PDB file of C-alpha atoms in Angstrom:
ATOM      1  CA  MET S 235       2.711 -22.159  35.638  1.00 59.00           C
ATOM      2  CA  THR S 236       5.668 -20.762  33.792  1.00 48.00           C
ATOM      3  CA  SER S 237       6.224 -17.748  31.582  1.00 45.00           C
ATOM      4  CA  SER S 238       6.816 -18.703  27.988  1.00 43.00           C
ATOM      5  CA  PRO S 239      10.502 -18.467  26.890  1.00 41.00           C
ATOM      6  CA  GLU S 240      11.562 -17.811  23.339  1.00 39.00           C
ATOM      7  CA  GLY S 241      11.920 -20.821  21.086  1.00 40.00           C
ATOM      8  CA  ASP S 242       9.708 -23.086  23.146  1.00 42.00           C
ATOM      9  CA  GLY S 243       7.344 -23.906  20.294  1.00 42.00           C
ATOM     10  CA  VAL S 244       4.562 -21.476  21.132  1.00 42.00           C
ATOM     11  CA  ALA S 245       3.502 -19.308  18.208  1.00 44.00           C
ATOM     12  CA  PRO S 246       5.339 -15.968  18.120  1.00 43.00           C
ATOM     13  CA  ASP S 247       2.138 -14.054  17.500  1.00 47.00           C
ATOM     14  CA  ALA S 248       0.437 -15.739  20.449  1.00 45.00           C
ATOM     15  CA  GLU S 249       3.488 -15.052  22.629  1.00 44.00           C
ATOM     16  CA  ARG S 250       3.580 -11.385  21.681  1.00 43.00           C
ATOM     17  CA  GLU S 251      -0.135 -11.005  22.181  1.00 46.00           C
ATOM     18  CA  ALA S 252      -0.150 -12.703  25.572  1.00 43.00           C
ATOM     19  CA  SER S 253       3.018 -11.091  26.927  1.00 44.00           C
ATOM     20  CA  SER S 254       1.885  -7.622  25.919  1.00 45.00           C
ATOM     21  CA  ALA S 255      -1.339  -7.901  27.891  1.00 43.00           C
ATOM     22  CA  SER S 256      -1.401  -5.809  31.056  1.00 41.00           C
ATOM     23  CA  ASP S 257      -2.176  -7.134  34.516  1.00 44.00           C
ATOM     24  CA  ALA S 258      -5.670  -5.766  34.179  1.00 44.00           C
ATOM     25  CA  GLU S 259      -7.859  -6.343  31.127  1.00 45.00           C
ATOM     26  CA  PRO S 260      -7.067  -3.628  28.505  1.00 47.00           C
ATOM     27  CA  ASP S 261      -9.703  -1.096  27.619  1.00 49.00           C
ATOM     28  CA  ALA S 262     -11.688  -2.092  24.538  1.00 46.00           C
ATOM     29  CA  ALA S 263     -11.132   1.312  22.998  1.00 44.00           C
ATOM     30  CA  THR S 264      -7.345   0.858  22.916  1.00 45.00           C
ATOM     31  CA  ASP S 265      -7.033  -2.874  22.240  1.00 54.00           C
ATOM     32  CA  PRO S 266      -7.832  -3.834  18.615  1.00 51.00           C
ATOM     33  CA  ALA S 267      -8.483  -7.448  19.615  1.00 59.00           C
ATOM     34  CA  ARG S 268     -11.120  -6.335  22.146  1.00 60.00           C
ATOM     35  CA  SER S 269     -13.080  -3.865  20.020  1.00 66.00           C
ATOM     36  CA  PHE S 270     -14.842  -4.148  16.669  1.00 69.00           C
ATOM     37  CA  SER S 271     -13.857  -0.586  15.746  1.00 57.00           C
ATOM     38  CA  VAL S 272     -11.960  -0.723  12.448  1.00 55.00           C
ATOM     39  CA  GLY S 273      -8.533   1.044  12.387  1.00 52.00           C
ATOM     40  CA  GLY S 274       1.147 -21.806  44.182  1.00 45.00           C
ATOM     41  CA  ALA S 275       0.470 -25.737  44.106  1.00 42.00           C
ATOM     42  CA  PRO S 276      -2.910 -27.195  45.129  1.00 43.00           C
ATOM     43  CA  LYS S 277      -3.334 -29.566  48.066  1.00 43.00           C
ATOM     44  CA  GLU S 278      -3.897 -33.266  47.569  1.00 42.00           C
ATOM     45  CA  ALA S 279      -7.277 -34.578  46.428  1.00 40.00           C
ATOM     46  CA  ASP S 280      -7.772 -36.525  49.667  1.00 42.00           C
ATOM     47  CA  ASP S 281      -7.682 -33.212  51.525  1.00 44.00           C
ATOM     48  CA  LEU S 282     -10.978 -32.339  49.877  1.00 42.00           C
ATOM     49  CA  ALA S 283     -12.302 -35.861  50.270  1.00 41.00           C
ATOM     50  CA  GLY S 284     -11.579 -35.821  53.982  1.00 42.00           C
ATOM     51  CA  ARG S 285     -13.488 -32.588  54.512  1.00 43.00           C
ATOM     52  CA  ALA S 286     -16.027 -32.880  51.731  1.00 43.00           C
ATOM     53  CA  GLU S 287     -19.244 -30.935  51.747  1.00 44.00           C
ATOM     54  CA  PRO S 288     -22.391 -32.960  52.442  1.00 45.00           C
ATOM     55  CA  ALA S 289     -24.063 -34.488  49.414  1.00 44.00           C
ATOM     56  CA  GLU S 290     -26.381 -32.143  47.527  1.00 45.00           C
ATOM     57  CA  SER S 291     -24.675 -29.071  49.023  1.00 51.00           C
ATOM     58  CA  VAL S 292     -23.049 -26.358  46.957  1.00 53.00           C
ATOM     59  CA  PRO S 293     -19.261 -26.135  47.500  1.00 61.00           C
ATOM     60  CA  ASP S 294     -17.998 -22.929  49.070  1.00 71.00           C
ATOM     61  CA  PRO S 295     -16.197 -20.971  46.308  1.00 72.00           C
ATOM     62  CA  GLU S 296     -13.737 -19.408  48.757  1.00 80.00           C
ATOM     63  CA  ARG S 297     -12.756 -22.775  50.229  1.00 81.00           C
ATOM     64  CA  LEU S 298     -12.294 -24.242  46.763  1.00 79.00           C
ATOM     65  CA  ARG S 299     -10.157 -21.312  45.681  1.00 84.00           C
ATOM     66  CA  ALA S 300      -8.031 -21.474  48.824  1.00 85.00           C
ATOM     67  CA  ARG S 301      -7.312 -25.183  48.301  1.00 86.00           C
ATOM     68  CA  PHE S 302      -7.132 -25.496  44.542  1.00 87.00           C
ATOM     69  CA  GLY S 303      -6.684 -21.995  43.167  1.00 91.00           C
ATOM     70  CA  ARG S 304      -3.818 -21.404  40.741  1.00 93.00           C
ATOM     71  CA  PRO S 305      -3.152 -17.683  40.123  1.00 94.00           C
ATOM     72  CA  PHE S 306      -1.569 -16.690  36.830  1.00 95.00           C
ATOM     73  CA  GLU S 307      -0.318 -13.537  35.123  1.00 95.00           C
ATOM     74  CA  ALA S 308      -0.749 -12.342  31.552  1.00 94.00           C
ATOM     75  CA  GLY S 309       1.661 -14.284  29.342  1.00 94.00           C
ATOM     76  CA  ASP S 310       1.922 -17.336  31.616  1.00 95.00           C
ATOM     77  CA  VAL S 311       1.784 -20.713  29.901  1.00 95.00           C
ATOM     78  CA  ILE S 312      -0.600 -22.811  31.985  1.00 95.00           C
ATOM     79  CA  PHE S 313       0.235 -25.990  30.088  1.00 94.00           C
ATOM     80  CA  ARG S 314       1.780 -26.976  26.751  1.00 92.00           C
ATOM     81  CA  GLU S 315       0.645 -29.272  23.994  1.00 91.00           C
ATOM     82  CA  GLY S 316       2.217 -32.723  24.339  1.00 89.00           C
ATOM     83  CA  GLU S 317       2.897 -32.487  28.072  1.00 90.00           C
ATOM     84  CA  PRO S 318       1.401 -35.179  30.310  1.00 87.00           C
ATOM     85  CA  GLY S 319      -1.818 -33.892  31.850  1.00 86.00           C
ATOM     86  CA  THR S 320      -2.727 -34.543  35.467  1.00 86.00           C
ATOM     87  CA  GLU S 321      -5.225 -31.747  36.170  1.00 89.00           C
ATOM     88  CA  ALA S 322      -8.192 -30.086  34.530  1.00 89.00           C
ATOM     89  CA  TYR S 323      -8.808 -26.386  35.112  1.00 92.00           C
ATOM     90  CA  LEU S 324     -11.953 -24.441  35.892  1.00 89.00           C
ATOM     91  CA  LEU S 325     -11.429 -20.774  35.062  1.00 92.00           C
ATOM     92  CA  GLU S 326     -12.543 -18.461  37.852  1.00 92.00           C
ATOM     93  CA  GLU S 327     -11.104 -15.120  36.733  1.00 93.00           C
ATOM     94  CA  GLY S 328      -9.329 -13.770  33.658  1.00 94.00           C
ATOM     95  CA  ARG S 329      -9.023 -14.972  30.085  1.00 92.00           C
ATOM     96  CA  VAL S 330      -7.084 -17.878  28.621  1.00 94.00           C
ATOM     97  CA  ARG S 331      -6.372 -18.683  24.988  1.00 91.00           C
ATOM     98  CA  LEU S 332      -6.055 -22.230  23.684  1.00 92.00           C
ATOM     99  CA  ILE S 333      -3.809 -22.799  20.661  1.00 90.00           C
ATOM    100  CA  LYS S 334      -2.853 -25.947  18.783  1.00 87.00           C
ATOM    101  CA  LYS S 335      -0.048 -26.784  16.391  1.00 83.00           C
ATOM    102  CA  VAL S 336      -1.335 -27.820  12.960  1.00 77.00           C
ATOM    103  CA  ARG S 337       1.277 -28.742  10.335  1.00 73.00           C
ATOM    104  CA  GLY S 338       3.912 -26.730  12.114  1.00 75.00           C
ATOM    105  CA  ALA S 339       1.763 -23.601  12.541  1.00 76.00           C
ATOM    106  CA  GLU S 340      -0.020 -22.479  15.687  1.00 79.00           C
ATOM    107  CA  ARG S 341      -3.784 -22.019  15.360  1.00 81.00           C
ATOM    108  CA  SER S 342      -6.179 -20.466  17.850  1.00 81.00           C
ATOM    109  CA  LEU S 343      -8.861 -22.813  19.122  1.00 83.00           C
ATOM    110  CA  MET S 344     -10.815 -20.614  21.508  1.00 84.00           C
ATOM    111  CA  VAL S 345     -10.661 -17.851  24.078  1.00 87.00           C
ATOM    112  CA  LEU S 346     -11.909 -18.971  27.478  1.00 90.00           C
ATOM    113  CA  LYS S 347     -13.891 -16.890  29.955  1.00 88.00           C
ATOM    114  CA  PRO S 348     -14.689 -17.384  33.661  1.00 89.00           C
ATOM    115  CA  GLY S 349     -16.755 -20.514  34.169  1.00 85.00           C
ATOM    116  CA  ASP S 350     -15.098 -22.459  31.339  1.00 88.00           C
ATOM    117  CA  LEU S 351     -13.523 -25.871  31.887  1.00 88.00           C
ATOM    118  CA  PHE S 352     -10.296 -26.622  29.992  1.00 91.00           C
ATOM    119  CA  GLY S 353      -7.526 -29.201  29.996  1.00 89.00           C
ATOM    120  CA  GLU S 354     -10.183 -31.852  30.573  1.00 84.00           C
ATOM    121  CA  SER S 355      -8.240 -34.463  28.583  1.00 80.00           C
ATOM    122  CA  ALA S 356      -6.159 -34.922  31.758  1.00 76.00           C
ATOM    123  CA  LEU S 357      -9.177 -36.585  33.351  1.00 74.00           C
ATOM    124  CA  LEU S 358      -8.787 -39.555  30.999  1.00 75.00           C
ATOM    125  CA  GLY S 359      -5.662 -40.637  32.885  1.00 71.00           C
ATOM    126  CA  GLY S 360      -2.245 -40.591  31.252  1.00 67.00           C
ATOM    127  CA  ALA S 361      -3.440 -38.478  28.327  1.00 79.00           C
ATOM    128  CA  ALA S 362      -1.143 -35.835  26.876  1.00 85.00           C
ATOM    129  CA  ARG S 363      -2.222 -32.236  26.505  1.00 89.00           C
ATOM    130  CA  TRP S 364      -3.703 -31.688  23.059  1.00 87.00           C
ATOM    131  CA  SER S 365      -3.360 -27.904  23.121  1.00 90.00           C
ATOM    132  CA  THR S 366      -1.372 -25.074  24.731  1.00 93.00           C
ATOM    133  CA  ALA S 367      -3.074 -22.722  27.201  1.00 95.00           C
ATOM    134  CA  ILE S 368      -1.743 -19.157  27.455  1.00 95.00           C
ATOM    135  CA  ALA S 369      -3.076 -16.543  29.877  1.00 95.00           C
ATOM    136  CA  LEU S 370      -4.246 -13.348  28.196  1.00 92.00           C
ATOM    137  CA  SER S 371      -4.717 -11.546  31.506  1.00 93.00           C
ATOM    138  CA  ARG S 372      -4.182 -11.954  35.224  1.00 95.00           C
ATOM    139  CA  GLY S 373      -6.584 -14.497  36.710  1.00 95.00           C
ATOM    140  CA  VAL S 374      -7.217 -17.613  38.765  1.00 95.00           C
ATOM    141  CA  ALA S 375      -8.145 -21.166  37.792  1.00 94.00           C
ATOM    142  CA  LEU S 376      -9.072 -24.126  39.975  1.00 90.00           C
ATOM    143  CA  ALA S 377      -6.668 -27.033  39.325  1.00 91.00           C
ATOM    144  CA  LEU S 378      -8.594 -30.283  39.798  1.00 87.00           C
ATOM    145  CA  ASP S 379      -7.092 -33.742  39.443  1.00 86.00           C
ATOM    146  CA  GLN S 380      -9.157 -36.781  38.570  1.00 84.00           C
ATOM    147  CA  GLY S 381      -9.872 -37.779  42.174  1.00 85.00           C
ATOM    148  CA  THR S 382     -10.840 -34.286  43.276  1.00 84.00           C
ATOM    149  CA  LEU S 383     -13.167 -33.711  40.347  1.00 80.00           C
ATOM    150  CA  GLN S 384     -14.789 -37.104  40.820  1.00 81.00           C
ATOM    151  CA  ASN S 385     -15.395 -36.280  44.485  1.00 83.00           C
ATOM    152  CA  LEU S 386     -17.001 -32.942  43.590  1.00 79.00           C
ATOM    153  CA  VAL S 387     -19.190 -34.503  40.918  1.00 80.00           C
ATOM    154  CA  GLU S 388     -20.383 -37.336  43.151  1.00 84.00           C
ATOM    155  CA  ARG S 389     -21.270 -35.041  46.052  1.00 84.00           C
ATOM    156  CA  ASN S 390     -22.573 -32.035  44.133  1.00 81.00           C
ATOM    157  CA  PRO S 391     -25.094 -32.613  41.327  1.00 84.00           C
ATOM    158  CA  ALA S 392     -24.913 -28.904  40.443  1.00 81.00           C
ATOM    159  CA  VAL S 393     -21.195 -29.261  39.692  1.00 76.00           C
ATOM    160  CA  ALA S 394     -21.825 -32.384  37.609  1.00 80.00           C
ATOM    161  CA  LEU S 395     -24.517 -30.610  35.589  1.00 84.00           C
ATOM    162  CA  ARG S 396     -22.232 -27.636  35.025  1.00 80.00           C
ATOM    163  CA  ILE S 397     -19.482 -29.868  33.662  1.00 80.00           C
ATOM    164  CA  ILE S 398     -21.871 -31.789  31.416  1.00 83.00           C
ATOM    165  CA  LYS S 399     -23.147 -28.535  29.944  1.00 84.00           C
ATOM    166  CA  GLN S 400     -19.557 -27.420  29.363  1.00 81.00           C
ATOM    167  CA  LEU S 401     -18.666 -30.588  27.472  1.00 81.00           C
ATOM    168  CA  VAL S 402     -21.875 -30.602  25.411  1.00 85.00           C
ATOM    169  CA  GLY S 403     -21.228 -26.968  24.508  1.00 81.00           C
ATOM    170  CA  ARG S 404     -17.672 -27.851  23.519  1.00 80.00           C
ATOM    171  CA  LEU S 405     -18.941 -30.578  21.159  1.00 82.00           C
ATOM    172  CA  ARG S 406     -21.469 -28.178  19.661  1.00 83.00           C
ATOM    173  CA  ASP S 407     -18.780 -25.559  19.081  1.00 80.00           C
ATOM    174  CA  ALA S 408     -16.525 -28.154  17.444  1.00 81.00           C
ATOM    175  CA  GLU S 409     -19.283 -29.148  15.033  1.00 85.00           C
ATOM    176  CA  ASP S 410     -19.980 -25.494  14.268  1.00 82.00           C
ATOM    177  CA  GLN S 411     -16.307 -24.861  13.539  1.00 80.00           C
ATOM    178  CA  ILE S 412     -16.161 -27.824  11.164  1.00 84.00           C
ATOM    179  CA  GLU S 413     -19.152 -26.442   9.284  1.00 86.00           C
ATOM    180  CA  ILE S 414     -17.615 -22.963   9.118  1.00 84.00           C
ATOM    181  CA  MET S 415     -14.266 -24.296   7.898  1.00 82.00           C
ATOM    182  CA  MET S 416     -16.045 -25.976   4.978  1.00 86.00           C
ATOM    183  CA  LEU S 417     -17.181 -22.561   3.718  1.00 89.00           C
ATOM    184  CA  THR S 418     -14.847 -20.828   1.274  1.00 85.00           C
ATOM    185  CA  ASP S 419     -16.182 -17.261   1.358  1.00 88.00           C
ATOM    186  CA  THR S 420     -14.901 -15.011   4.155  1.00 91.00           C
ATOM    187  CA  GLN S 421     -18.189 -13.179   4.623  1.00 92.00           C
ATOM    188  CA  SER S 422     -20.096 -16.474   4.691  1.00 93.00           C
ATOM    189  CA  LYS S 423     -17.863 -17.752   7.507  1.00 93.00           C
ATOM    190  CA  VAL S 424     -18.532 -14.667   9.639  1.00 94.00           C
ATOM    191  CA  VAL S 425     -22.268 -14.576   8.909  1.00 94.00           C
ATOM    192  CA  ASN S 426     -22.620 -18.289   9.673  1.00 93.00           C
ATOM    193  CA  ALA S 427     -20.853 -17.886  13.022  1.00 92.00           C
ATOM    194  CA  LEU S 428     -22.978 -14.863  13.932  1.00 93.00           C
ATOM    195  CA  LEU S 429     -26.170 -16.733  13.041  1.00 93.00           C
ATOM    196  CA  LYS S 430     -25.266 -19.593  15.358  1.00 90.00           C
ATOM    197  CA  LEU S 431     -24.362 -17.243  18.194  1.00 90.00           C
ATOM    198  CA  ALA S 432     -27.595 -15.290  17.727  1.00 91.00           C
ATOM    199  CA  GLN S 433     -29.698 -18.456  17.724  1.00 87.00           C
ATOM    200  CA  GLN S 434     -27.982 -19.741  20.851  1.00 85.00           C
ATOM    201  CA  SER S 435     -28.476 -16.397  22.589  1.00 87.00           C
ATOM    202  CA  ARG S 436     -32.168 -16.261  21.724  1.00 85.00           C
ATOM    203  CA  ALA S 437     -32.701 -19.865  22.801  1.00 82.00           C
ATOM    204  CA  ALA S 438     -30.919 -19.270  26.118  1.00 80.00           C
ATOM    205  CA  SER S 439     -33.080 -16.237  26.871  1.00 79.00           C
ATOM    206  CA  ALA S 440     -36.274 -17.965  25.669  1.00 75.00           C
ATOM    207  CA  SER S 441     -37.063 -14.771  23.794  1.00 71.00           C
ATOM    208  CA  SER S 442     -39.664 -14.501  21.056  1.00 73.00           C
ATOM    209  CA  SER S 443     -37.926 -11.453  19.598  1.00 79.00           C
ATOM    210  CA  SER S 444     -36.818 -11.443  15.978  1.00 84.00           C
ATOM    211  CA  GLY S 445     -33.335 -10.370  17.045  1.00 87.00           C
ATOM    212  CA  ALA S 446     -30.652 -11.233  19.568  1.00 90.00           C
ATOM    213  CA  SER S 447     -27.586  -9.747  21.231  1.00 89.00           C
ATOM    214  CA  PHE S 448     -24.492 -11.366  22.694  1.00 90.00           C
ATOM    215  CA  ALA S 449     -21.032 -10.486  23.955  1.00 88.00           C
ATOM    216  CA  ILE S 450     -18.019 -11.491  21.864  1.00 88.00           C
ATOM    217  CA  SER S 451     -14.685  -9.861  21.079  1.00 85.00           C
ATOM    218  CA  PRO S 452     -13.016  -9.715  17.641  1.00 87.00           C
ATOM    219  CA  MET S 453     -10.403 -12.208  18.878  1.00 82.00           C
ATOM    220  CA  GLU S 454     -13.062 -14.698  19.945  1.00 85.00           C
ATOM    221  CA  LEU S 455     -14.941 -14.350  16.673  1.00 89.00           C
ATOM    222  CA  SER S 456     -11.730 -14.696  14.657  1.00 88.00           C
ATOM    223  CA  THR S 457     -10.967 -17.911  16.542  1.00 83.00           C
ATOM    224  CA  ARG S 458     -14.392 -19.303  15.733  1.00 85.00           C
ATOM    225  CA  VAL S 459     -14.110 -18.653  12.003  1.00 88.00           C
ATOM    226  CA  GLY S 460     -10.390 -19.319  11.543  1.00 84.00           C
ATOM    227  CA  LEU S 461      -9.593 -15.844  10.182  1.00 87.00           C
ATOM    228  CA  ASP S 462      -7.309 -13.092  11.419  1.00 87.00           C
ATOM    229  CA  VAL S 463      -8.751 -10.310  13.580  1.00 89.00           C
ATOM    230  CA  ASP S 464      -8.443  -7.569  10.947  1.00 92.00           C
ATOM    231  CA  THR S 465     -10.316  -9.639   8.359  1.00 93.00           C
ATOM    232  CA  VAL S 466     -13.092 -10.328  10.852  1.00 92.00           C
ATOM    233  CA  LYS S 467     -13.363  -6.664  11.780  1.00 92.00           C
ATOM    234  CA  ARG S 468     -13.706  -5.700   8.111  1.00 94.00           C
ATOM    235  CA  ALA S 469     -16.429  -8.306   7.614  1.00 94.00           C
ATOM    236  CA  VAL S 470     -18.293  -7.070  10.692  1.00 93.00           C
ATOM    237  CA  GLN S 471     -17.993  -3.488   9.453  1.00 93.00           C
ATOM    238  CA  GLN S 472     -19.565  -4.470   6.125  1.00 93.00           C
ATOM    239  CA  LEU S 473     -22.478  -6.097   7.961  1.00 94.00           C
ATOM    240  CA  ARG S 474     -22.785  -3.019  10.119  1.00 93.00           C
ATOM    241  CA  GLU S 475     -22.959  -0.772   7.070  1.00 94.00           C
ATOM    242  CA  GLY S 476     -25.665  -3.040   5.638  1.00 93.00           C
ATOM    243  CA  GLN S 477     -27.583  -2.664   8.930  1.00 93.00           C
ATOM    244  CA  TYR S 478     -27.491  -6.381   9.598  1.00 94.00           C
ATOM    245  CA  LEU S 479     -25.957  -5.762  13.023  1.00 92.00           C
ATOM    246  CA  ARG S 480     -25.101  -3.084  15.544  1.00 92.00           C
ATOM    247  CA  VAL S 481     -21.902  -2.912  17.595  1.00 89.00           C
ATOM    248  CA  ALA S 482     -21.235  -1.686  21.134  1.00 80.00           C
ATOM    249  CA  ASP S 483     -17.682  -2.537  22.213  1.00 71.00           C
ATOM    250  CA  GLU S 484     -17.682  -6.324  22.692  1.00 74.00           C
ATOM    251  CA  ARG S 485     -21.434  -6.710  22.289  1.00 87.00           C
ATOM    252  CA  LEU S 486     -23.118  -7.398  18.952  1.00 91.00           C
ATOM    253  CA  GLU S 487     -26.818  -6.928  18.331  1.00 92.00           C
ATOM    254  CA  ILE S 488     -28.557  -8.710  15.458  1.00 93.00           C
ATOM    255  CA  PRO S 489     -31.859  -6.816  14.976  1.00 92.00           C
ATOM    256  CA  ASP S 490     -33.326  -9.346  12.520  1.00 93.00           C
ATOM    257  CA  ILE S 491     -31.986 -12.900  12.501  1.00 93.00           C
ATOM    258  CA  ASP S 492     -34.115 -13.850   9.494  1.00 93.00           C
ATOM    259  CA  ALA S 493     -32.586 -11.021   7.456  1.00 94.00           C
ATOM    260  CA  LEU S 494     -29.108 -12.273   8.316  1.00 93.00           C
ATOM    261  CA  ARG S 495     -30.175 -15.802   7.392  1.00 92.00           C
ATOM    262  CA  ARG S 496     -31.370 -14.576   3.984  1.00 93.00           C
ATOM    263  CA  LEU S 497     -28.025 -12.858   3.471  1.00 92.00           C
ATOM    264  CA  PHE S 498     -26.250 -16.133   4.225  1.00 91.00           C
ATOM    265  CA  SER S 499     -28.365 -17.905   1.592  1.00 91.00           C
ATOM    266  CA  LEU S 500     -27.540 -15.219  -0.973  1.00 90.00           C
ATOM    267  CA  LEU S 501     -23.836 -15.510  -0.202  1.00 88.00           C
ATOM    268  CA  GLY S 502     -24.063 -19.264  -0.717  1.00 84.00           C
ATOM    269  CA  LEU S 503     -25.803 -18.796  -4.060  1.00 80.00           C
ATOM    270  CA  LYS S 504     -23.152 -16.298  -5.109  1.00 75.00           C
ATOM    271  CA  ASP S 505     -20.422 -18.796  -4.196  1.00 68.00           C
ATOM    272  CA  GLU S 506     -22.122 -21.539  -6.229  1.00 67.00           C
ATOM    273  CA  ILE S 507     -22.353 -19.284  -9.284  1.00 69.00           C
ATOM    274  CA  ARG S 508     -18.709 -18.324  -8.917  1.00 65.00           C
ATOM    275  CA  GLY S 509     -17.761 -22.002  -8.728  1.00 60.00           C
ATOM    276  CA  GLU S 510     -19.621 -22.842 -11.947  1.00 56.00           C
ATOM    277  CA  GLN S 511     -17.834 -20.143 -13.930  1.00 54.00           C
TER     278      GLN S 511
END
């Protein structure tokens, strides 16, 4: 992993944001992207294959980290768009931001958290990286080539299930983003994204409550809706003033999902009327 030099094609705003991050995660009260307040090489794959865990067993996290762990610092470029990919990464600690060049401009795709798989296009064999991964904080990722990952999947059903869930979730998020991008109204984009997150949270908890709560930072929400952080924070503040949600640092609480859904319908009607005029 290399630190990003100037003029290497990575977006200036992404470079400044990543390089300014401290070794430890910044406090949400002082980092506007974290708060909604307005204002070393791995060993070869056959090393794992030769000492693989018995089938059905759960791999030892410490052994995996010792063999395949790749530490990184805030601002490090883990890989760049267009480079040949040979390894996928499983994030163990820290945060990583994925960005992609679209018509000459860099766009945020997502902010990854521990447990997320990224760079999986490398598992196709000979595929080029389709995005750039920049570390937002100090952390560790497991670097897994095609042979190593295949070995883990074959011998550990729990690992295979985890990866399948990751990929299905990635497809769902992509479909959600397409739907959000088709909306023209800023508030509608934010409300739509919050509705989907609330529904997913309630489904995951199997709750019968009329509301839901989930953790998300302004940067993550801005990435989902394709808007800048300040615009997202203003939209969230408006919803907060309307009592559609409550905010506690990086956690949002939607007290009544149906009320937020009705607001989304009203926003859509308003947009239709505006379009007819």
